[in-house]
Short mmCIF file of C-alpha atoms in Angstrom, two decimals:
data_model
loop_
_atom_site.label_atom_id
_atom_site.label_comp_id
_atom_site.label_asym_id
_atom_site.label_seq_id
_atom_site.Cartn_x
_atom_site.Cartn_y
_atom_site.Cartn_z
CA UNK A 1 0.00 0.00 0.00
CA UNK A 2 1.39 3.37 -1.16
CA UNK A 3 1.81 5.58 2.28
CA UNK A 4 1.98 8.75 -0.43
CA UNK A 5 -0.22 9.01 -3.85
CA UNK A 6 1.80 11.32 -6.19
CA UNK A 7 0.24 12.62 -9.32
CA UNK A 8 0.53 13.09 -12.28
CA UNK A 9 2.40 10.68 -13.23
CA UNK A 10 4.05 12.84 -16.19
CA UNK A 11 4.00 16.40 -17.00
CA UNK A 12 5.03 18.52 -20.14
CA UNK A 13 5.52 22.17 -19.27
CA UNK A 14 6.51 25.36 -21.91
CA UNK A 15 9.68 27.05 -20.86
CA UNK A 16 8.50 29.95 -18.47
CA UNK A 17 5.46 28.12 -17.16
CA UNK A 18 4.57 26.60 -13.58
CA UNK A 19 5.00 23.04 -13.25
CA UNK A 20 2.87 21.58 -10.42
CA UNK A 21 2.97 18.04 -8.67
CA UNK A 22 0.30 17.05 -6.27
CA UNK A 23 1.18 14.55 -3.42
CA UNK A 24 -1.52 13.20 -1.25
CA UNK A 25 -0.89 11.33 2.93
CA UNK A 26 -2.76 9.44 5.13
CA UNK A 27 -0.42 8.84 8.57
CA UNK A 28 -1.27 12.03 10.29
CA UNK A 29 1.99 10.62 11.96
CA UNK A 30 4.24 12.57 9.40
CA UNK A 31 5.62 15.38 9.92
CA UNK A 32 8.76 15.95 7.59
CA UNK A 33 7.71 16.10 3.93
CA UNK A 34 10.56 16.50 1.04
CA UNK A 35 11.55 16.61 -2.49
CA UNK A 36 13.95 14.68 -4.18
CA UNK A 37 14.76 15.56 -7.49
CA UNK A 38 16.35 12.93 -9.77
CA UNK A 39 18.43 13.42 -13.01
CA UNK A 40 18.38 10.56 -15.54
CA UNK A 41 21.74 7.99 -14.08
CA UNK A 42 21.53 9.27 -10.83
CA UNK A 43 20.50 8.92 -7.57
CA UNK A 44 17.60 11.66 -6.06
CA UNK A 45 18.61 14.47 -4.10
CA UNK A 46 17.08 16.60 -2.10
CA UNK A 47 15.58 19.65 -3.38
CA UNK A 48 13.54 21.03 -0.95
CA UNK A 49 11.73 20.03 2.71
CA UNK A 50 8.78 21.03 4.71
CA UNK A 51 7.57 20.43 8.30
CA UNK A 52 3.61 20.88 9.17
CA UNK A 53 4.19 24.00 11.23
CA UNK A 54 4.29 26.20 7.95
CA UNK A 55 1.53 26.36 4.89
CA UNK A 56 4.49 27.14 2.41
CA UNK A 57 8.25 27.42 2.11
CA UNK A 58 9.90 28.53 -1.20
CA UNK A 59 13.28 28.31 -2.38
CA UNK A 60 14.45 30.41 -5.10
CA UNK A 61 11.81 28.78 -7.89
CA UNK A 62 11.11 26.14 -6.01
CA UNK A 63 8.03 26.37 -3.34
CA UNK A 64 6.07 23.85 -1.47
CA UNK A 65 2.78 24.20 -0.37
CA UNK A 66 1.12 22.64 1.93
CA UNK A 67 -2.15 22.08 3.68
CA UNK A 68 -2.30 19.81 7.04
CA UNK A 69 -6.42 19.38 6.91
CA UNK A 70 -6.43 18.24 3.54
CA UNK A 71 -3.16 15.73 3.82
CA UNK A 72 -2.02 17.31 0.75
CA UNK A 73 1.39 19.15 0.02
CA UNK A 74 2.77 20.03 -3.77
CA UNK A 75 5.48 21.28 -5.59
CA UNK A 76 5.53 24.21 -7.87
CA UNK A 77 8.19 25.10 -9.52
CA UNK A 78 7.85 28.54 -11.29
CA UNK A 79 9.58 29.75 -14.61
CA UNK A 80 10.74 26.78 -15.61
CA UNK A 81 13.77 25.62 -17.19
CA UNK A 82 14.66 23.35 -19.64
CA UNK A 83 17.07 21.85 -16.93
CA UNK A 84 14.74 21.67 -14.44
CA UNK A 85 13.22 18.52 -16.75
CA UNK A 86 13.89 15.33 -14.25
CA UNK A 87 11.68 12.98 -11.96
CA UNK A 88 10.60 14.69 -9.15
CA UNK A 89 9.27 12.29 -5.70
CA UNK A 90 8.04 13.40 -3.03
CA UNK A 91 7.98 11.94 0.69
CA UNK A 92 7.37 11.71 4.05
CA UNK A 93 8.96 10.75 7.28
CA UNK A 94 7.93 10.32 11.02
CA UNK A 95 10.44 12.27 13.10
CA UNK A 96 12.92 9.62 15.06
CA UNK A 97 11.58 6.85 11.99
CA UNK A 98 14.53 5.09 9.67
CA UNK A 99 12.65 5.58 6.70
CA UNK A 100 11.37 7.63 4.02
CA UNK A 101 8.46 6.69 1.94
CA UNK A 102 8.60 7.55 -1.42
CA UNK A 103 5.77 8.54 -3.93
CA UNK A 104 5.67 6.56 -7.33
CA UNK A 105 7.28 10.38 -9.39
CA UNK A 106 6.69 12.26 -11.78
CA UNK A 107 8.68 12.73 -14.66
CA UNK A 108 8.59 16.49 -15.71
CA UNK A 109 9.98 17.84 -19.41
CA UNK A 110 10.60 21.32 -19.91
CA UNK A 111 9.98 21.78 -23.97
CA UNK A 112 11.98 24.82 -24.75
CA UNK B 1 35.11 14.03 -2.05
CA UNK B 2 33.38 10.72 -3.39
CA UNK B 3 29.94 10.73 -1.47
CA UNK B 4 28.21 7.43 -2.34
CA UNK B 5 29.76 4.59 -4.41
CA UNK B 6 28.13 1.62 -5.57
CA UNK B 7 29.46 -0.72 -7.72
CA UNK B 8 28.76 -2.40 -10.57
CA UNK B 9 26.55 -0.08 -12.50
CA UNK B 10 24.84 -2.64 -14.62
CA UNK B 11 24.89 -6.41 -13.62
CA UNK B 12 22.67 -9.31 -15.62
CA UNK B 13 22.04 -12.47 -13.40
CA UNK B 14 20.76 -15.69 -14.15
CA UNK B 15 17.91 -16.58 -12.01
CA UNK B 16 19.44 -18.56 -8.76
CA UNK B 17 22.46 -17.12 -9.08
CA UNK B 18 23.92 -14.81 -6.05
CA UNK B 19 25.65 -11.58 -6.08
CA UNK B 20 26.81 -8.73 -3.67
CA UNK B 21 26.28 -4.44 -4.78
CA UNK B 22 28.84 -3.27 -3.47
CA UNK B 23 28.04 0.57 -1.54
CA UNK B 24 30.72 2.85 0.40
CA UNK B 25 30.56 6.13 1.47
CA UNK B 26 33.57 8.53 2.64
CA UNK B 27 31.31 11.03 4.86
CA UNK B 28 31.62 9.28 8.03
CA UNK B 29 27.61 9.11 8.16
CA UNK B 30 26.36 6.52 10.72
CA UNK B 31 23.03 5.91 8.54
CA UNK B 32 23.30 4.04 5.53
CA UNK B 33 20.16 2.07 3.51
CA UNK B 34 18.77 0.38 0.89
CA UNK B 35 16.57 0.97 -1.58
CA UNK B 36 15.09 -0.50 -4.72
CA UNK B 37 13.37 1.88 -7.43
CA UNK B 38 10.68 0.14 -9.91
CA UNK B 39 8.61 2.04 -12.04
CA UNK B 40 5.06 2.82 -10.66
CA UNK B 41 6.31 1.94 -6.93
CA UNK B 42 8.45 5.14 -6.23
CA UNK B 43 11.54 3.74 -3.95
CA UNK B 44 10.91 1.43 -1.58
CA UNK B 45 13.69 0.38 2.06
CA UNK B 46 15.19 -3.03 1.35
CA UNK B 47 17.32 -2.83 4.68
CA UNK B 48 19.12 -0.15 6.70
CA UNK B 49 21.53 0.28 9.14
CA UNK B 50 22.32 2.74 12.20
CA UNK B 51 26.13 2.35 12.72
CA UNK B 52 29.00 -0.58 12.22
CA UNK B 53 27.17 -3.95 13.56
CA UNK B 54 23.58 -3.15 13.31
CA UNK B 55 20.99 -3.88 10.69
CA UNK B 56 17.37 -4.09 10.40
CA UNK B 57 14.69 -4.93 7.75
CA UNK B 58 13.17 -2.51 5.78
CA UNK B 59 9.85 -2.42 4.08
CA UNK B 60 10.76 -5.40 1.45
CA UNK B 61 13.76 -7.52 3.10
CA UNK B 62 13.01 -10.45 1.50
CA UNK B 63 15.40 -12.61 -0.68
CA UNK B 64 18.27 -9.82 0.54
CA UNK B 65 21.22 -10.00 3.41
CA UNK B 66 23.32 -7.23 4.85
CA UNK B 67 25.98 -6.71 7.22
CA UNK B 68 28.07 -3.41 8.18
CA UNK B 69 31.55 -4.33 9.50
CA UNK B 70 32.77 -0.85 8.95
CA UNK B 71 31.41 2.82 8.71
CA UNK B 72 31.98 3.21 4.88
CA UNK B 73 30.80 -0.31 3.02
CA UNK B 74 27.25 -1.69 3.38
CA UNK B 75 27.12 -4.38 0.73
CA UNK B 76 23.61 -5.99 -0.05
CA UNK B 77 23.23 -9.65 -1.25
CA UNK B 78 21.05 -11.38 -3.44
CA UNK B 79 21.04 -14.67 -2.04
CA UNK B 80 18.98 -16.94 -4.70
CA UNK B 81 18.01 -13.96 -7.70
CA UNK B 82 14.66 -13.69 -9.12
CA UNK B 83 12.79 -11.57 -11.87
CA UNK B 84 10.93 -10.35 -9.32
CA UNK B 85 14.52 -8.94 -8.01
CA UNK B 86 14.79 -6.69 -11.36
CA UNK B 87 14.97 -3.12 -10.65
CA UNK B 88 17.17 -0.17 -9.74
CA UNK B 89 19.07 -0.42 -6.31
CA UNK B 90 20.26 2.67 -4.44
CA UNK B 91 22.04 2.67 -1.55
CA UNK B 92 21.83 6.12 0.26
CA UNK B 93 23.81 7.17 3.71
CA UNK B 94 23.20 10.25 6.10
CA UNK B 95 24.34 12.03 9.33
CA UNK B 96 21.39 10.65 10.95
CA UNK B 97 18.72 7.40 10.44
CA UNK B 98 16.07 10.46 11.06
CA UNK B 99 15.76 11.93 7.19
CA UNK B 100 14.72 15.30 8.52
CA UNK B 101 17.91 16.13 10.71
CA UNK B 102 21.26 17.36 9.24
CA UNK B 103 20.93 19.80 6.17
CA UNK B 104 21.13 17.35 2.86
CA UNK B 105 18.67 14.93 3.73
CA UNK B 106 19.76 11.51 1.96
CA UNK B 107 22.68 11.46 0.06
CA UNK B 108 22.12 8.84 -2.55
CA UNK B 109 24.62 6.62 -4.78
CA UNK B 110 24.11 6.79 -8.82
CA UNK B 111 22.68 3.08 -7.98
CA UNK B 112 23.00 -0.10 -9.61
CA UNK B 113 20.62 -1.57 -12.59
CA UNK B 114 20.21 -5.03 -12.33
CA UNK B 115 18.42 -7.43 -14.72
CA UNK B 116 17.33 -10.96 -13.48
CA UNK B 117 17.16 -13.20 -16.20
#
C-alpha cells in the first residue's frame, strides 16, 4: 500500500510556465515532507523540505505548499527551465523513523 | 570528495544465481540504507543500518542480506536472484537514520541496474 499518492504521473511544461505536482498522505503521523529531485543515471537528491508547522516554504523557484487538513502538500516550480526537466518524488517521514516513503514520481519535461 | 559509491553499475544475473552491490561512502555518516526503485512503486527500504554492527529490515527484506563491519561499506546480497529482483538499487547514507535532521537529507549513490534473467 502506497503511504503517499503522487500525481501526475508525467507532466510537459513550456519554458516559463509553472509546473505543479500534487502529493496526497494518510499517517497524520508525518511530519517531515521532502523533495527529491532525480536526473536521468543518478541517484535523487534533495531539493527542498517542509515540516507541518508552515503552509508554504519557497526556495528560489522552487516552493512547497502545503495544507495539514487536507493531507495534501505540492510542488511548484515557477519559470521553468529546460534543466529543471527530471523525476521529481516526493515523501514523508515520522520524526525519530529510519525511513522515508517515497511517492511513485513524476517525470517532468521542460519543452523549450 | 566521493559521497556514495556503488558498484557495478549494470549487472545481468541468471535466475538462482547470487551476487553482492557493493556501496561505500567517505562522509563518516552513521546511517546508511537500501533501496530499490521500480517504475510505478516510487523507492521502496530493502534494509538499513544505524552504525558498524547493526541492521534491520526494511519495508521489502526479503530474498536480501546485509551486514556493516565498517562505517563506509554496506554491501547488499542477493542470495537466490529472481525476476521479481529486477529493478534499480540505491544505496543512500546520512548524518542521521532520522531523514529530517542534518541539512542534505539523503545522500544517494548513482545506484545499480540489475536485470534478473
Amino acid at each position: 500500500q502506497q503511504q503517499v499518492k503522487q500525481s501526475p504521473q508525467s507532466l510537459i511544461v513550456q519554458k516559463g510556465g509553472i509546473s505543479i505536482i500534487n502529493c496526497a498522505y494518510e499517517n497524520t503521523a508525518f511530519d517531515y515532507f521532502p523533495w527529491y529531485q532525480q536526473f536521468p543515471g543518478k541517484g535523487p537528491a534533495l531539493l527542498i523540505a517542509i515540516r507541518p508547522d508552515v503552509s508554504e516554504k519557497k526556495e528560489g523557484r522552487f516552493t512547497i505548499s502545503f495544507n495539514k487538513s487536507a493531507k495534501q502538500f505540492s510542488l511548484h516550480i515557477m519559470d521553468s527551465q529546460p534543466g529543471d526537466s527530471a523525476t521529481y518524488f516526493c515523501a514523508a517521514s515520522v520524526t525519530g523513523a529510519n525511513n522515508l516513503f517515497f511517492g511513485t514520481g513524476t517525470r517532468l519535461t521542460v519543452i523549450p | 570528495n566521493a559521497g556514495v559509491t556503488q558498484t557495478p553499475k549494470f549487472q545481468v544475473l541468471k535466475t538462482g544465481q547470487s551476487m553482492t552491490l557493493q556501496c561505500a561512502q567517505d562522509m563518516n555518516h552513521e546511517y546508511m540504507s537500501w533501496y530499490r526503485q521500480d517504475p510505478g512503486m516510487g523507492l521502496r527500504l530493502i534494509h538499513y543500518s544505524v552504525g558498524a554492527g547493526i541492521t534491520d529490515q526494511g519495508e521489502v527484506p526479503n530474498g536480501y542480506n546485509v551486514s556493516r563491519s565498517t562505517t563506509e561499506d554496506f554491501p547488499l546480497r542477493l542470495l537466490s536472484a529472481a525476476p521479481s529482483q529486477t529493478s534499480v538499487y540505491f544505496c543512500a547514507s546520512s548524518y542521521s537514520s532520522d531523514p529530517g535532521q542534518g541539512i542534505g537529507g539523503y545522500t544517494f549513490g548513482s545506484g545499480t541496474r540489475l536485470t534478473v534473467v
